[in-house]
């Protein structure tokens, strides 16, 4: 009898320990999203086909489908495919020698990603050797990616060419890019983001749901580059995500995207650093607002409330996006327009300064007697000035995600561009290279 | 009997008409502030002695008295009398040849105005000919002014010297500067503000009380200059209150505050354009917030609620000032610090650029062979760049009243300063004048 009691007690202790461990493991993980109804169908892990997820989440799926046709413009941005090169012909000069000077359209909604990346003239997929375009360009374009990365690893993925990868890619951006099928929790799916966070000592599985409502956007909406011969997708965050830390990273790595024609400047192209920009102490981020709060506001369908997946400019959903916190939404719209106008005009002044620097650098570089040390200093300032400008210009908010940051960066960029021009003039001892407004004196090469 | 009835009816009609007219006149004027209790004492119109008003309004008066000792600093400003010349030695160079390079202390609270204006070394009141300092300098320093302006007119006031006016001035800033004694409503008392508003077709008697809670601050917290030999107090608002409109005004008038030594630049000194700065579409102004909402927040004394007259930085009363709208006041403070840090560092970059321009201009101006047309263009850009910088620098919020505006202006100022430097180099065909960071190469002349 005593023996049975002992066995029973030991068994009970073990059972309790197992249950306790289970509870602790459960509690350690972020809270799992509660669903009001049981799923209708089971979703396979990393299921690429969003329409299958849509059976369980018809509202979210219906709103995601709207991104195919939500091509409405705002004053400074929006989701139509307008040409930046036509809207601001300075960009034709600024990206000379790089594919962005040939084809640079504003991006459409999520459902069009695949069609648009295959259509852009930037990739030159019909070249004699199309292999120079790596599969890495698909990294932010498809819901097939999480499963592919899981199966083959990102290194093997990125080592393939774009055209070789094409048969594996069928779906545009979808559910699997941000959600775990079994729990619907928000997850990091892009291995490059996972690695960049880990390098900073950050573990995204410990983030709150509200934090994840910003972090999952960083699966794509970040600055990145293709590292080395394997075109390995890499975020330049090793020193931090602030602009000066990213510039320092690139200076140490010596990476260049292309060489500017006739000036010899080793150039950098900024991508779309929305995450870095917004999280750099912006008013809204500081107030605890996430990307999804504004771009995926809660909307209603009858009695059910859901986060709209029709991701677009909050200026198109002011009541739902801004009205949650701001009572006077008309005032909000006025204010956004004022801020974006200030940034757009300041940005053009910066562009004019960089083009003046380019004009001077071309003349100096063509002069065999130029002081090469001064010329290299001038090139380095051109490189930094244009990257900083592009960090603001390529960021998809006309600076609104962090207006002060945008204007501070533009002020510094203009200053560096003017210093590049002055150094170019000094390198050939020719004050004739100090002309300003050179953009207006030459017809832009379209 | 019928005759009496007629007389009675006519009398009644006249009486009703008079009453109706009275009601209409009453309604046309802005709502008169309601007082909970009848006044204890009658206050004479434009009574300079605030202690007499204090009998009726003891809380307001007690809080006004606190401004004598509220000399607490914030990170970037505050109300202690720290020296700007010591905090930022670049300002010694930037104001060379002007009294601000000798004495430039931060301003203390309202009750110290009189003591401080009489103590500043800028006025040189012990000069052999102290008459060069006009009485106009008292315009924003005393509650005696409304009565004096009423009695003698501003033209006669401004035509006197500072020392001649001194016997008439006993009181620091007080009740009479913003309130009408009979009604306690907020009023414009400075004739220069009245004239500047009228010139824009604006009638302040039609403004709402909330509008007046910003406009009365413009009795003093504005950009102004002393016009002509009569030193007539004038706000440069004829074209508007935006920075480009004010610069255009000064360009047309050709006014200068002083000539910069060795460069020959006709300089402008910005005063404290808080009103122009805040009302230029800032976030808070756009949201309907007034100066008083933040700087004179409602506080409680037992059961009575009143607007604190201890005017100072809202960073010292975050709960009362910011907490009315912002729930997370710790986040507010972090955000204010981030913004002010961005503006303070950008401002120093602008100062460095202007000092480089000054260094180049001095060398060019000393060269008899300089192209005078180019040199004059360079001087004009120096004039504009420094005025725009000063418009931000002299404004008492380290840009926080309108951060994007501050940064946009600083970006433009830096650009103009670099262009001034380049033109100076071109005027003498000497790329040697393109050195940058010249401030760091010379010990500031203290």
mmCIF file of N, CA, C and O in Angstrom, chain A residues 22 35 37 43 74 76 120 153 155 166 174 186 233-234 263 266-267 281 299 369 379 414 425 431 437:
data_model
loop_
_atom_site.group_PDB
_atom_site.id
_atom_site.type_symbol
_atom_site.label_atom_id
_atom_site.label_comp_id
_atom_site.label_asym_id
_atom_site.label_seq_id
_atom_site.Cartn_x
_atom_site.Cartn_y
_atom_site.Cartn_z
ATOM 1 N N UNK A 22 5.098 23.004 -19.208
ATOM 2 C CA UNK A 22 4.276 23.356 -20.367
ATOM 3 C C UNK A 22 3.704 24.751 -20.246
ATOM 4 O O UNK A 22 3.744 25.547 -21.181
ATOM 5 N N UNK A 35 -8.910 33.312 -31.678
ATOM 6 C CA UNK A 35 -9.889 33.352 -32.756
ATOM 7 C C UNK A 35 -11.286 33.082 -32.211
ATOM 8 O O UNK A 35 -11.459 32.233 -31.338
ATOM 9 N N UNK A 37 -13.856 31.883 -33.815
ATOM 10 C CA UNK A 37 -14.462 30.635 -34.277
ATOM 11 C C UNK A 37 -13.362 29.650 -34.636
ATOM 12 O O UNK A 37 -12.246 30.037 -34.951
ATOM 13 N N UNK A 43 -4.780 24.912 -42.421
ATOM 14 C CA UNK A 43 -3.846 25.511 -43.374
ATOM 15 C C UNK A 43 -2.488 24.840 -43.183
ATOM 16 O O UNK A 43 -1.984 24.769 -42.068
ATOM 17 N N UNK A 74 -2.182 59.851 -54.050
ATOM 18 C CA UNK A 74 -2.323 60.982 -53.131
ATOM 19 C C UNK A 74 -1.513 62.126 -53.740
ATOM 20 O O UNK A 74 -0.974 61.982 -54.837
ATOM 21 N N UNK A 76 1.398 63.358 -53.073
ATOM 22 C CA UNK A 76 2.831 63.094 -53.275
ATOM 23 C C UNK A 76 3.152 61.622 -53.508
ATOM 24 O O UNK A 76 4.280 61.293 -53.806
ATOM 25 N N UNK A 120 9.305 45.028 -64.953
ATOM 26 C CA UNK A 120 10.184 46.194 -64.929
ATOM 27 C C UNK A 120 11.376 46.022 -65.876
ATOM 28 O O UNK A 120 11.956 44.928 -65.981
ATOM 29 N N UNK A 153 16.987 26.822 -48.080
ATOM 30 C CA UNK A 153 17.888 27.791 -47.430
ATOM 31 C C UNK A 153 18.073 29.019 -48.303
ATOM 32 O O UNK A 153 18.013 28.943 -49.529
ATOM 33 N N UNK A 155 20.691 30.836 -48.851
ATOM 34 C CA UNK A 155 21.936 30.919 -49.621
ATOM 35 C C UNK A 155 21.760 30.271 -50.995
ATOM 36 O O UNK A 155 22.136 30.858 -52.021
ATOM 37 N N UNK A 166 12.015 31.456 -61.443
ATOM 38 C CA UNK A 166 10.648 31.784 -61.872
ATOM 39 C C UNK A 166 9.642 30.625 -61.795
ATOM 40 O O UNK A 166 8.523 30.815 -61.301
ATOM 41 N N UNK A 174 1.457 37.469 -49.775
ATOM 42 C CA UNK A 174 0.221 36.947 -49.196
ATOM 43 C C UNK A 174 0.374 36.608 -47.730
ATOM 44 O O UNK A 174 1.333 37.028 -47.064
ATOM 45 N N UNK A 186 1.881 36.674 -35.811
ATOM 46 C CA UNK A 186 2.756 37.377 -36.745
ATOM 47 C C UNK A 186 4.179 36.869 -36.555
ATOM 48 O O UNK A 186 4.658 36.762 -35.421
ATOM 49 N N UNK A 233 21.050 38.158 -49.636
ATOM 50 C CA UNK A 233 20.229 39.273 -49.152
ATOM 51 C C UNK A 233 20.671 39.692 -47.745
ATOM 52 O O UNK A 233 20.629 38.883 -46.806
ATOM 53 N N UNK A 234 21.072 40.960 -47.604
ATOM 54 C CA UNK A 234 21.653 41.423 -46.342
ATOM 55 C C UNK A 234 21.125 42.810 -45.988
ATOM 56 O O UNK A 234 21.061 43.691 -46.838
ATOM 57 N N UNK A 263 32.033 60.601 -63.441
ATOM 58 C CA UNK A 263 32.577 61.152 -62.201
ATOM 59 C C UNK A 263 33.416 60.092 -61.479
ATOM 60 O O UNK A 263 34.268 60.429 -60.660
ATOM 61 N N UNK A 266 31.780 55.814 -56.557
ATOM 62 C CA UNK A 266 31.183 54.519 -56.192
ATOM 63 C C UNK A 266 29.858 54.751 -55.468
ATOM 64 O O UNK A 266 29.830 55.171 -54.321
ATOM 65 N N UNK A 267 28.762 54.497 -56.161
ATOM 66 C CA UNK A 267 27.440 54.901 -55.674
ATOM 67 C C UNK A 267 26.716 53.806 -54.882
ATOM 68 O O UNK A 267 26.966 52.624 -55.053
ATOM 69 N N UNK A 281 12.778 57.081 -33.898
ATOM 70 C CA UNK A 281 12.263 58.091 -32.968
ATOM 71 C C UNK A 281 11.166 58.988 -33.512
ATOM 72 O O UNK A 281 10.963 60.092 -33.012
ATOM 73 N N UNK A 299 -11.474 47.824 -39.439
ATOM 74 C CA UNK A 299 -12.716 48.200 -40.125
ATOM 75 C C UNK A 299 -13.778 47.180 -39.724
ATOM 76 O O UNK A 299 -13.485 46.194 -39.063
ATOM 77 N N UNK A 369 45.072 66.651 -64.863
ATOM 78 C CA UNK A 369 45.918 67.288 -63.848
ATOM 79 C C UNK A 369 45.235 67.390 -62.490
ATOM 80 O O UNK A 369 45.786 67.982 -61.552
ATOM 81 N N UNK A 379 34.414 62.682 -54.452
ATOM 82 C CA UNK A 379 33.576 61.527 -54.813
ATOM 83 C C UNK A 379 32.922 60.922 -53.578
ATOM 84 O O UNK A 379 31.749 60.550 -53.591
ATOM 85 N N UNK A 414 22.468 68.164 -48.511
ATOM 86 C CA UNK A 414 22.736 69.370 -49.298
ATOM 87 C C UNK A 414 24.113 69.928 -48.952
ATOM 88 O O UNK A 414 24.891 70.310 -49.836
ATOM 89 N N UNK A 425 36.097 71.520 -57.438
ATOM 90 C CA UNK A 425 36.687 72.755 -57.972
ATOM 91 C C UNK A 425 38.125 72.922 -57.474
ATOM 92 O O UNK A 425 39.016 73.316 -58.232
ATOM 93 N N UNK A 431 37.631 77.729 -60.136
ATOM 94 C CA UNK A 431 36.366 78.250 -59.577
ATOM 95 C C UNK A 431 35.236 78.240 -60.601
ATOM 96 O O UNK A 431 34.068 78.418 -60.237
ATOM 97 N N UNK A 437 22.723 75.702 -59.921
ATOM 98 C CA UNK A 437 21.541 75.604 -60.779
ATOM 99 C C UNK A 437 21.865 75.005 -62.129
ATOM 100 O O UNK A 437 21.183 75.285 -63.120
#
